[in-house]
Coordinates of C-alpha atoms in Angstrom, one line a residue:
M19 CA 79.3 45.5 20.8
A20 CA 80.9 47.7 23.5
G21 CA 84.4 46.3 23.5
T22 CA 85.2 46.8 19.8
G23 CA 83.5 50.2 20.0
S24 CA 85.6 51.1 23.1
S25 CA 88.8 50.1 21.3
R26 CA 88.2 52.2 18.3
R27 CA 87.3 55.1 20.6
T28 CA 90.6 54.6 22.8
F29 CA 92.7 54.7 19.4
I30 CA 91.1 57.9 18.2
A31 CA 91.4 59.7 21.6
G32 CA 95.1 59.1 21.7
A33 CA 95.8 59.0 18.0
G34 CA 97.2 62.9 17.9
A35 CA 99.4 62.7 20.9
A36 CA 100.9 59.3 19.7
A37 CA 101.4 60.8 16.2
A38 CA 103.4 63.8 17.3
A39 CA 105.7 61.3 19.3
G40 CA 106.4 59.0 16.3
A41 CA 109.2 58.6 13.7
V42 CA 109.2 59.6 10.2
L43 CA 108.7 56.3 8.1
T44 CA 109.9 55.4 4.7
G45 CA 107.6 55.3 1.6
A46 CA 106.2 58.1 -0.6
G47 CA 103.2 59.8 1.2
A48 CA 103.8 58.0 4.4
A49 CA 102.7 59.3 7.7
P50 CA 104.6 59.2 10.9
A51 CA 104.4 56.2 13.2
T52 CA 102.5 56.1 16.4
A53 CA 104.1 55.2 19.4
A54 CA 102.6 51.7 19.0
E55 CA 104.2 51.4 15.7
A56 CA 107.9 52.1 16.6
G57 CA 110.5 49.9 15.5
P58 CA 112.3 46.8 16.5
T59 CA 113.2 46.6 20.1
P60 CA 116.6 45.5 21.3
G61 CA 115.6 42.4 22.8
G62 CA 113.5 41.3 19.6
R63 CA 110.4 41.3 21.7
R64 CA 107.8 43.3 19.5
V65 CA 105.3 41.5 17.4
A66 CA 102.7 42.9 14.8
V67 CA 99.9 40.5 14.2
L68 CA 97.8 41.1 10.9
G69 CA 94.1 40.6 11.7
G70 CA 92.2 40.4 14.9
G71 CA 89.9 37.1 14.2
V72 CA 90.2 33.8 16.0
A73 CA 93.9 33.4 14.6
G74 CA 94.9 36.7 15.5
L75 CA 93.5 37.0 18.9
T76 CA 94.8 33.4 19.7
A77 CA 98.4 34.3 18.4
A78 CA 98.2 37.7 20.5
H79 CA 97.2 35.7 23.6
E80 CA 99.9 33.1 23.3
L81 CA 102.7 35.8 22.7
A82 CA 101.5 38.2 25.5
E83 CA 101.7 35.3 28.0
R84 CA 105.4 34.8 27.1
G85 CA 106.1 38.5 27.6
Y86 CA 105.9 39.8 24.0
A87 CA 104.7 43.3 23.1
V88 CA 102.0 42.7 20.6
T89 CA 99.9 45.0 18.5
V90 CA 97.0 43.6 16.5
Y91 CA 96.1 45.5 13.4
E92 CA 92.4 44.8 12.3
R93 CA 90.5 46.5 9.7
R94 CA 87.0 46.1 11.1
A95 CA 86.2 44.5 14.0
L96 CA 87.6 41.9 16.5
G97 CA 86.6 38.3 16.4
G98 CA 86.3 38.4 12.5
K99 CA 83.9 35.9 11.1
A100 CA 83.3 34.6 14.7
R101 CA 82.0 37.9 16.0
S102 CA 78.4 39.2 16.8
M103 CA 77.5 42.7 15.6
D104 CA 74.4 44.9 16.6
V105 CA 71.7 45.5 14.3
P106 CA 71.7 49.3 13.7
G107 CA 68.5 51.4 14.9
S108 CA 66.9 48.4 16.7
A109 CA 67.2 49.5 20.3
R110 CA 64.5 50.9 22.0
G111 CA 63.8 52.0 25.5
G112 CA 67.2 51.5 26.7
R113 CA 67.7 47.8 25.6
R114 CA 70.7 46.5 23.9
P115 CA 70.5 46.4 19.9
L116 CA 69.2 43.1 18.4
P117 CA 72.2 40.8 18.2
A118 CA 73.3 39.5 14.7
E119 CA 76.1 37.3 13.4
H120 CA 78.0 36.1 10.3
G121 CA 76.9 32.9 11.1
F122 CA 75.8 30.6 14.3
R123 CA 78.9 29.6 16.4
F124 CA 79.2 25.9 16.7
I125 CA 82.0 24.6 18.8
P126 CA 81.9 20.7 18.9
G127 CA 83.5 18.2 21.3
I128 CA 86.1 17.5 18.7
Y129 CA 87.8 20.7 19.2
H130 CA 90.4 20.6 21.7
N131 CA 92.8 23.8 21.3
L132 CA 90.0 26.5 21.3
P133 CA 88.2 25.1 24.2
D134 CA 91.9 25.4 25.8
T135 CA 92.0 28.7 25.0
M136 CA 88.3 29.7 26.2
R137 CA 89.1 28.2 29.6
R138 CA 92.1 30.9 29.9
I139 CA 89.7 33.8 29.1
P140 CA 88.1 35.0 32.7
F141 CA 84.6 35.6 32.7
P142 CA 82.7 36.9 35.9
G143 CA 81.2 33.9 38.0
N144 CA 82.7 31.2 35.7
A145 CA 85.4 28.9 37.3
A146 CA 86.5 27.8 33.8
G147 CA 86.4 31.1 32.2
V148 CA 84.2 31.5 28.7
W149 CA 84.5 27.8 28.3
D150 CA 81.6 27.6 31.1
N151 CA 79.6 29.6 28.5
L152 CA 79.2 26.6 26.3
V153 CA 75.8 24.9 26.3
A154 CA 74.9 21.5 24.7
P155 CA 71.5 21.4 22.3
R156 CA 69.9 18.2 23.3
E157 CA 68.7 17.4 19.9
M158 CA 68.7 17.9 16.0
M159 CA 66.6 17.8 12.9
F160 CA 66.7 17.2 9.2
A161 CA 63.7 19.3 8.2
R162 CA 62.5 17.7 4.9
A163 CA 60.3 19.4 2.4
A164 CA 57.5 18.3 0.2
G165 CA 55.5 16.2 2.9
R166 CA 58.5 14.1 3.9
E167 CA 58.4 13.4 7.6
D168 CA 61.1 15.5 9.6
L169 CA 64.1 13.5 11.0
R170 CA 64.5 14.4 14.6
G171 CA 67.0 12.6 16.9
P172 CA 68.7 13.1 20.4
I173 CA 72.3 13.7 20.9
P174 CA 73.5 11.2 23.2
W175 CA 75.4 13.1 25.7
P176 CA 76.1 13.2 28.7
G177 CA 76.3 9.9 30.5
H178 CA 77.6 8.0 27.3
S179 CA 79.8 5.4 28.2
P180 CA 82.5 4.8 25.8
A181 CA 82.5 1.2 24.1
E182 CA 85.3 -0.8 22.7
L183 CA 86.0 0.3 19.3
T184 CA 86.2 -2.9 17.2
A185 CA 85.1 -2.7 13.8
E186 CA 82.0 -4.6 14.9
E187 CA 81.2 -2.0 17.5
I188 CA 81.6 0.9 15.1
R189 CA 79.4 -0.8 12.6
R190 CA 76.7 -1.3 15.1
A191 CA 76.7 2.3 16.3
L192 CA 76.8 3.7 13.2
T193 CA 74.0 1.6 11.8
G194 CA 71.7 2.4 14.8
I195 CA 72.5 5.9 14.5
L196 CA 71.6 6.2 10.8
Q197 CA 68.3 4.1 10.8
T198 CA 67.3 6.4 13.8
L199 CA 68.3 9.6 12.5
V200 CA 68.1 9.1 8.6
R201 CA 65.9 5.9 8.0
L202 CA 67.6 5.0 4.8
P203 CA 67.0 1.4 2.9
P204 CA 68.9 -1.0 4.9
H205 CA 71.4 -2.0 2.0
E206 CA 72.3 1.9 1.7
T207 CA 72.8 2.1 5.4
A208 CA 75.2 -0.7 5.4
Y209 CA 77.1 0.3 2.4
F210 CA 77.6 3.9 3.9
V211 CA 78.8 2.3 7.1
D212 CA 81.3 0.0 5.1
R213 CA 82.6 3.1 3.5
V214 CA 83.2 4.8 7.0
L215 CA 85.0 1.7 8.2
V216 CA 87.3 1.9 4.9
F217 CA 88.5 5.6 5.9
L218 CA 88.7 4.7 9.6
T219 CA 90.9 2.0 8.9
S220 CA 92.9 3.6 5.8
C221 CA 96.9 4.4 6.5
D222 CA 97.8 7.7 6.2
E223 CA 99.7 7.2 2.9
R224 CA 96.3 6.2 1.5
R225 CA 94.6 9.3 3.0
E226 CA 96.7 11.6 1.7
D227 CA 97.7 9.9 -1.8
V228 CA 94.2 8.6 -2.6
W229 CA 91.3 10.0 -0.6
E230 CA 92.8 13.6 -0.9
R231 CA 92.3 13.1 -4.5
T232 CA 89.0 11.3 -4.4
P233 CA 85.8 13.5 -4.4
W234 CA 83.5 12.6 -1.6
W235 CA 80.8 12.1 -3.9
D236 CA 82.6 9.3 -5.6
F237 CA 83.8 7.7 -2.6
V238 CA 80.4 7.3 -1.2
R239 CA 79.1 6.1 -4.7
A240 CA 76.3 8.6 -4.3
E241 CA 75.6 8.5 -8.0
R242 CA 74.2 4.9 -7.4
M243 CA 71.8 5.5 -4.4
S244 CA 68.7 7.2 -3.4
N245 CA 67.8 10.5 -3.5
E246 CA 67.5 10.2 0.4
Y247 CA 71.2 9.2 0.6
R248 CA 72.5 11.6 -1.8
R249 CA 70.6 14.6 0.0
I250 CA 71.8 13.5 3.5
L251 CA 75.0 11.6 3.5
A252 CA 76.4 13.3 0.4
V253 CA 75.2 16.9 -0.1
G254 CA 74.1 17.3 3.4
I255 CA 77.5 16.5 5.0
T256 CA 79.7 18.6 2.6
R257 CA 77.2 21.6 1.7
N258 CA 75.9 22.3 5.0
I259 CA 78.8 21.6 7.1
V260 CA 82.1 22.6 5.3
A261 CA 80.4 24.6 2.6
T262 CA 81.9 22.8 -0.4
K263 CA 80.2 20.6 -3.1
A264 CA 80.1 16.9 -2.7
E265 CA 81.4 16.6 -6.0
E266 CA 84.6 18.2 -5.5
A267 CA 85.0 17.9 -1.9
S268 CA 88.2 15.9 -0.9
T269 CA 87.2 12.7 0.9
R270 CA 90.1 13.1 3.3
T271 CA 88.8 16.5 4.4
V272 CA 85.2 15.1 4.9
G273 CA 86.3 11.9 6.2
T274 CA 88.5 13.3 8.7
L275 CA 85.6 15.6 10.0
G276 CA 83.3 12.5 9.8
E277 CA 85.9 10.3 11.8
A278 CA 86.2 13.0 14.6
F279 CA 82.2 13.2 15.1
V280 CA 82.1 9.5 15.1
F281 CA 84.6 9.1 17.9
N282 CA 82.8 11.9 19.8
L283 CA 79.4 10.2 19.6
L284 CA 81.2 7.1 20.9
G285 CA 82.8 9.1 23.7
R286 CA 86.1 9.0 22.7
G287 CA 88.8 11.7 22.5
A288 CA 86.3 14.5 23.3
D289 CA 86.5 17.9 25.0
G290 CA 82.6 17.7 25.5
P291 CA 79.4 17.1 23.7
P292 CA 79.2 16.7 19.9
D293 CA 77.3 19.9 19.5
R294 CA 77.8 23.0 21.7
I295 CA 77.0 26.6 21.2
L296 CA 77.3 29.9 23.5
N297 CA 74.8 30.7 25.8
L298 CA 75.0 34.5 25.0
P299 CA 75.6 36.5 21.6
T300 CA 79.3 35.7 20.9
N301 CA 80.8 39.1 21.7
E302 CA 79.1 39.2 25.0
A303 CA 80.1 35.5 25.9
W304 CA 83.4 35.3 24.4
I305 CA 85.0 38.2 22.1
D306 CA 84.6 41.1 24.4
P307 CA 85.9 39.2 27.7
W308 CA 88.9 38.2 25.4
E309 CA 89.7 41.6 24.3
A310 CA 89.6 42.8 28.0
H311 CA 91.7 39.9 29.0
L312 CA 94.4 40.6 26.3
R313 CA 94.4 44.1 26.9
S314 CA 95.3 43.4 30.7
L315 CA 98.2 41.6 29.2
G316 CA 99.4 44.4 27.5
V317 CA 98.2 43.7 23.8
E318 CA 97.5 46.8 21.9
F319 CA 94.8 47.2 19.2
R320 CA 94.5 49.1 16.1
I321 CA 90.9 48.9 14.9
G322 CA 90.1 50.2 11.5
W323 CA 93.6 49.7 10.2
T324 CA 93.7 48.0 6.9
V325 CA 97.1 45.9 6.0
R326 CA 97.8 46.7 2.5
E327 CA 101.3 45.1 1.6
V328 CA 103.8 43.0 3.6
R329 CA 107.2 44.4 2.6
Y330 CA 110.3 42.5 2.0
A331 CA 114.0 43.7 2.0
D332 CA 117.6 42.3 3.1
G333 CA 116.1 38.7 3.6
R334 CA 113.3 39.8 6.2
V335 CA 109.8 41.7 6.6
S336 CA 110.9 45.0 6.6
G337 CA 107.5 46.7 7.5
I338 CA 103.9 46.6 6.8
A339 CA 102.1 49.1 4.6
V340 CA 98.8 50.0 6.4
E341 CA 96.1 52.4 6.0
G342 CA 94.6 53.9 9.3
P343 CA 91.2 55.0 10.0
D344 CA 92.0 58.4 8.7
G345 CA 92.7 57.1 5.1
V346 CA 96.4 58.0 5.4
G347 CA 98.9 55.6 4.5
R348 CA 101.9 54.4 7.2
T349 CA 104.5 52.0 7.5
V350 CA 104.5 49.9 10.7
T351 CA 107.5 47.8 11.9
A352 CA 108.2 45.2 14.5
D353 CA 110.8 42.3 15.1
H354 CA 108.4 39.7 14.0
Y355 CA 105.1 39.7 11.9
V356 CA 102.3 37.1 12.2
S357 CA 99.9 37.3 9.3
A358 CA 96.5 36.0 10.7
L359 CA 94.4 37.6 7.7
P360 CA 91.9 35.0 6.0
V361 CA 93.8 33.5 2.9
E362 CA 91.8 35.5 0.4
H363 CA 92.9 38.7 1.9
A364 CA 96.5 37.8 3.1
R365 CA 97.7 36.7 -0.2
R366 CA 96.6 40.2 -1.7
T367 CA 99.1 41.7 0.7
W368 CA 102.3 39.6 -0.1
S369 CA 104.5 41.5 -2.1
A370 CA 106.4 40.1 -5.2
A371 CA 109.7 39.8 -3.3
L372 CA 108.3 38.2 -0.4
R373 CA 106.5 35.5 -2.7
A374 CA 110.1 34.8 -4.6
A375 CA 111.3 34.4 -1.1
D376 CA 109.1 31.6 -0.2
P377 CA 107.5 29.8 -3.1
M378 CA 105.1 28.4 -0.6
L379 CA 103.1 31.6 -0.6
G380 CA 102.4 31.4 -4.3
R381 CA 100.9 27.7 -3.7
C382 CA 98.1 29.5 -1.6
D383 CA 96.8 31.2 -5.0
K384 CA 95.5 27.7 -5.6
L385 CA 93.4 27.5 -2.3
E386 CA 89.6 28.1 -3.1
T387 CA 87.0 29.9 -1.0
D388 CA 83.2 30.0 -1.4
W389 CA 80.2 31.9 0.2
M390 CA 78.5 30.6 3.6
T391 CA 76.7 33.6 5.1
G392 CA 74.3 34.1 8.0
I393 CA 71.3 36.0 8.0
Q394 CA 68.9 36.4 11.2
F395 CA 65.3 36.2 11.7
Y396 CA 63.7 37.7 14.7
L397 CA 60.2 36.7 16.0
T398 CA 57.5 37.9 18.0
E399 CA 56.1 34.5 18.9
R400 CA 58.7 31.4 19.9
A401 CA 58.2 28.8 17.0
E402 CA 58.3 25.1 18.1
L403 CA 61.1 23.7 16.0
V404 CA 63.8 21.8 17.6
H405 CA 65.8 22.2 20.6
G406 CA 69.0 22.4 18.8
H407 CA 70.1 22.6 15.1
L408 CA 68.1 22.0 12.0
N409 CA 69.3 21.0 8.6
C410 CA 66.8 22.0 5.6
S411 CA 68.1 19.3 3.7
D412 CA 66.1 19.5 0.6
S413 CA 66.3 23.6 0.5
P414 CA 67.9 24.7 -2.7
W415 CA 70.2 27.0 -0.7
S416 CA 71.1 24.4 1.7
L417 CA 69.9 26.2 4.7
T418 CA 70.9 25.4 8.4
A419 CA 69.6 26.9 11.6
I420 CA 69.2 27.3 15.3
Q421 CA 66.8 29.3 17.5
Q422 CA 68.9 31.3 19.7
A423 CA 67.0 32.4 22.5
E424 CA 66.4 29.2 24.5
H425 CA 70.2 28.7 24.5
W426 CA 70.7 32.1 26.1
P427 CA 69.2 31.5 29.7
A428 CA 71.4 34.6 31.2
R429 CA 69.2 36.9 29.0
D430 CA 65.4 37.5 28.8
F431 CA 65.1 38.5 24.9
P432 CA 62.4 40.8 24.9
A433 CA 63.6 42.5 27.9
D434 CA 67.2 42.9 26.9
Y435 CA 67.2 43.3 23.3
G436 CA 65.5 45.3 20.6
D437 CA 62.0 47.0 21.2
G438 CA 60.7 44.5 23.5
T439 CA 58.5 42.7 20.9
A440 CA 61.0 40.1 19.5
V441 CA 61.2 37.1 21.6
D442 CA 63.6 34.9 19.5
C443 CA 66.4 35.1 16.7
L444 CA 66.3 32.2 14.1
S445 CA 69.8 32.1 12.9
V446 CA 70.1 30.8 9.6
D447 CA 73.2 29.9 7.6
I448 CA 73.1 30.0 3.7
S449 CA 75.7 27.6 2.2
E450 CA 74.5 27.5 -1.3
W451 CA 74.6 30.7 -3.5
D452 CA 74.7 29.8 -7.0
K453 CA 71.4 27.5 -7.4
P454 CA 68.0 29.0 -8.3
G455 CA 65.4 29.5 -5.2
I456 CA 61.9 28.5 -5.1
L457 CA 60.2 31.9 -5.0
Y458 CA 62.1 33.9 -7.6
G459 CA 64.0 31.3 -9.5
K460 CA 67.0 33.2 -9.0
T461 CA 70.4 32.5 -7.4
A462 CA 71.1 34.1 -4.1
K463 CA 73.6 36.4 -5.7
Q464 CA 71.3 37.3 -8.3
C465 CA 68.8 38.4 -5.8
T466 CA 68.6 41.9 -3.9
R467 CA 69.1 41.5 -0.1
E468 CA 65.3 41.7 0.4
E469 CA 64.7 38.8 -2.0
V470 CA 67.5 36.9 -0.3
A471 CA 65.5 37.4 3.0
R472 CA 62.1 36.7 1.3
E473 CA 63.4 33.8 -0.3
V474 CA 65.2 32.1 2.5
W475 CA 62.0 32.6 4.6
A476 CA 60.0 30.8 2.0
Q477 CA 62.4 28.0 1.8
L478 CA 62.4 27.5 5.7
K479 CA 58.6 27.5 5.6
A480 CA 58.7 24.8 2.7
S481 CA 60.9 22.9 4.9
L482 CA 59.2 23.2 8.2
N483 CA 55.6 24.0 7.4
D484 CA 54.7 21.1 4.9
T485 CA 53.2 18.5 7.3
G486 CA 50.0 20.2 8.2
K487 CA 51.2 22.7 11.0
A488 CA 52.2 26.1 10.4
L489 CA 55.3 26.3 12.6
L490 CA 56.6 29.5 11.0
T491 CA 54.1 32.2 10.2
D492 CA 54.5 35.8 8.3
S493 CA 52.5 37.4 11.1
T494 CA 55.3 36.4 13.6
L495 CA 58.2 37.8 11.6
H496 CA 59.5 40.9 13.4
S497 CA 62.3 41.9 11.1
W498 CA 65.6 40.4 9.5
F499 CA 69.3 41.0 9.1
L500 CA 71.6 40.0 6.5
D501 CA 75.3 39.9 7.1
P502 CA 76.7 43.5 6.0
G503 CA 79.7 41.7 4.3
V504 CA 77.7 40.5 1.5
D505 CA 77.4 43.7 -0.9
G506 CA 76.3 44.3 -4.6
L507 CA 73.5 41.5 -4.5
G508 CA 71.1 41.6 -7.6
T509 CA 74.2 43.5 -9.5
P510 CA 76.6 41.7 -11.9
H511 CA 79.2 42.0 -9.8
P512 CA 78.3 41.0 -6.1
T513 CA 81.0 40.7 -3.4
N514 CA 81.4 38.9 0.1
Q515 CA 84.1 40.1 2.5
D516 CA 84.0 36.8 4.6
E517 CA 84.3 33.8 2.0
L518 CA 85.0 30.6 3.6
L519 CA 87.8 28.2 2.6
I520 CA 86.5 25.2 0.8
H521 CA 88.4 21.8 0.2
P522 CA 88.2 20.4 -3.2
V523 CA 90.4 17.5 -3.9
G524 CA 94.1 18.3 -4.0
T525 CA 93.9 21.1 -1.3
L526 CA 95.8 19.8 1.1
H527 CA 99.1 19.9 -1.0
N528 CA 98.9 23.6 -1.3
R529 CA 98.1 24.5 2.2
P530 CA 101.4 26.3 3.9
S531 CA 103.0 25.6 7.2
A532 CA 102.9 28.4 9.9
G533 CA 106.7 28.9 9.5
T534 CA 108.1 30.4 6.5
R535 CA 111.4 30.7 4.7
I536 CA 111.4 34.5 6.0
P537 CA 112.9 34.5 9.5
N538 CA 110.5 36.9 11.1
F539 CA 107.1 36.2 9.2
F540 CA 104.8 33.5 10.3
L541 CA 101.1 32.6 9.0
S542 CA 98.0 31.9 11.1
G543 CA 94.7 31.0 9.7
D544 CA 92.3 28.1 8.9
Y545 CA 94.2 27.5 5.7
V546 CA 97.6 26.8 7.5
A547 CA 98.5 23.3 7.4
V548 CA 97.2 21.9 10.9
D549 CA 96.0 18.6 12.0
I550 CA 92.2 19.3 11.7
D551 CA 92.0 20.0 7.9
L552 CA 88.8 22.1 7.8
A553 CA 87.7 25.9 7.6
T554 CA 86.9 26.1 11.4
M555 CA 87.9 28.2 14.3
E556 CA 89.9 25.3 15.7
G557 CA 92.3 25.3 12.7
A558 CA 92.6 29.0 13.3
N559 CA 93.3 28.4 16.8
A560 CA 95.8 25.8 16.3
S561 CA 97.5 27.4 13.4
A562 CA 98.2 30.5 15.7
R563 CA 99.6 28.3 18.2
A564 CA 101.8 26.7 15.7
A565 CA 103.1 30.2 14.5
V566 CA 104.0 31.1 17.9
N567 CA 105.9 28.0 18.5
S568 CA 107.8 28.8 15.1
L569 CA 108.5 32.3 16.3
L570 CA 109.8 31.0 19.6
D571 CA 112.2 28.7 17.7
R572 CA 113.5 31.5 15.6
D573 CA 113.9 34.0 18.4
G574 CA 115.7 31.6 20.5
S575 CA 113.2 31.8 23.2
D576 CA 113.3 29.7 26.3
A577 CA 109.3 30.4 26.9
A578 CA 107.2 27.1 27.0
R579 CA 105.9 26.1 23.9
C580 CA 102.1 26.2 23.0
A581 CA 100.3 22.8 23.2
V582 CA 98.9 22.1 19.7
H583 CA 96.3 19.3 20.3
R584 CA 96.2 16.9 17.6
M585 CA 92.9 15.1 16.7
Y586 CA 92.0 12.1 18.5
R587 CA 93.5 8.7 16.9
A588 CA 91.9 5.6 18.3
P589 CA 94.4 3.1 19.6
E590 CA 92.5 0.2 19.0
L591 CA 92.4 1.2 15.2
E592 CA 96.2 1.6 14.7
A593 CA 96.7 -2.1 14.1
A594 CA 94.2 -1.9 11.2
K595 CA 96.0 1.4 9.7
R596 CA 99.3 -0.6 9.8
H597 CA 98.2 -3.6 8.0
D598 CA 96.4 -1.0 5.6
R599 CA 99.8 0.6 5.1
W600 CA 101.3 -2.8 3.9
R601 CA 98.3 -3.4 1.5
Y602 CA 98.5 0.0 0.1
R603 CA 102.2 -0.3 -0.6
L604 CA 101.5 -3.6 -2.4
G605 CA 98.6 -2.1 -4.4
L606 CA 95.8 -3.6 -2.7
R607 CA 92.4 -2.3 -1.6
N608 CA 91.7 -1.5 2.1
L609 CA 90.5 -4.6 3.6
F610 CA 86.9 -3.1 4.0
D611 CA 86.8 -1.8 0.6
L612 CA 84.4 -4.1 -1.4
G613 CA 84.1 -1.6 -4.2

């Protein structure tokens, strides 16, 4: 999009003059620094932020508001996994290129830190800034295959009146929701609701010591239940939402997410409806305005710069080895450094000396990532699917999707994008890359890019066209676009630049804090230990706020600390949690845990 492109053009245009003014840097083959990479300032106010995704942009935002001189180093494009991107060569007749993305943006009402940042990003005509670009889909659907009836249900918002959160009220509400949306056998519904009550009333000690080490599959007794129960409440919740396997996922992680959504549905502790998306492609609605606002605050961006190593000497980070867009290595220095790279990229930049200075960094090697990647299908006719997200719960590749155009009221899709014939974008997330598909009998990683597209299209049709009406037809398929971060498909060594943090049992104890033992080095990203224990934009945002607060403490700053909003805790349940703490210390089960 325009914002990212202009960032790079601005840098390239001024690179020659800036390099001439720079100082010579240390290291074999190192090039001179540009003016933006000048050394530490007398007031200790220069910060290098490594990575320009949600975590990096949030850190830059908070620091710039507090008077720090911030430079962001980003190897590819601002926004990271959250960004949208152009489909190359798709624009005709003065229109914008077709919009694509790594995966559709989902900003539920359980988020509080990210919406707070969005309210502080100006957007023309919006009183609440970018936050006003959020819209709420009014329904959702579980699309079933093999002739099973699709399960469609409304999302109860706005106008929801919060009820008193007694155990009986929670039981009644969840039973009603599950019977409406999922239609399980009554005894399985009752059992699952009891398991939810066990988690909701479990004390923190039981959650961290027992449920963190218990797979969700075991917690909900999936092995004993019907296929319907397993597909929706075991596999569906874990694989399609947090991109991890039910057999491995920590109950604490899955339960924390479920708890937040239960409270959201019951009207408690919510910033807004349970399901919200942006009313424009992500860069138009959010990332480009954010970049413009940060530039107005003095933030500088180095797009196309790859971080190679965080160097350590004399008890501090001494500089960052980077490679510029010209392929020349440089060392950049600042007073403070915030690493906001995804964990799989960040840990490759931590030198042996840095790791020795803080053993917490070494534990990050145990954190795991997996593939969850988006593909978009552009349609020449609007398909009548659902007015919100759909979950293809029987698809081998665990597909979730949403039709974009109806949620972008500020854009006339055919008039504004592509060649004028595409009227909608069906954005699909592929969550399972290691199971055979229905068309070729191969995993997604074993397929070529074209085979992936054909296989996903076939699985969508199997889920949506199985009840006598063809909702998706080949004749309406205009084109498709698979995230370019995936490479080498169909070869022995497929790669993915944008893997997603997953949460097997025990993950919590390997997550680092935002502040490290190195006095001028801080961590930000969804792998950092914050209240929301998930790979989310909310976690990235909250961790950036925590990193900035730690930096302010180390710097002796009198600036106001960032607000870090914790996940909602229902006061009515605190007594039950205190009771459970005594039961746990006595070696007893939770009161609702009937086995």
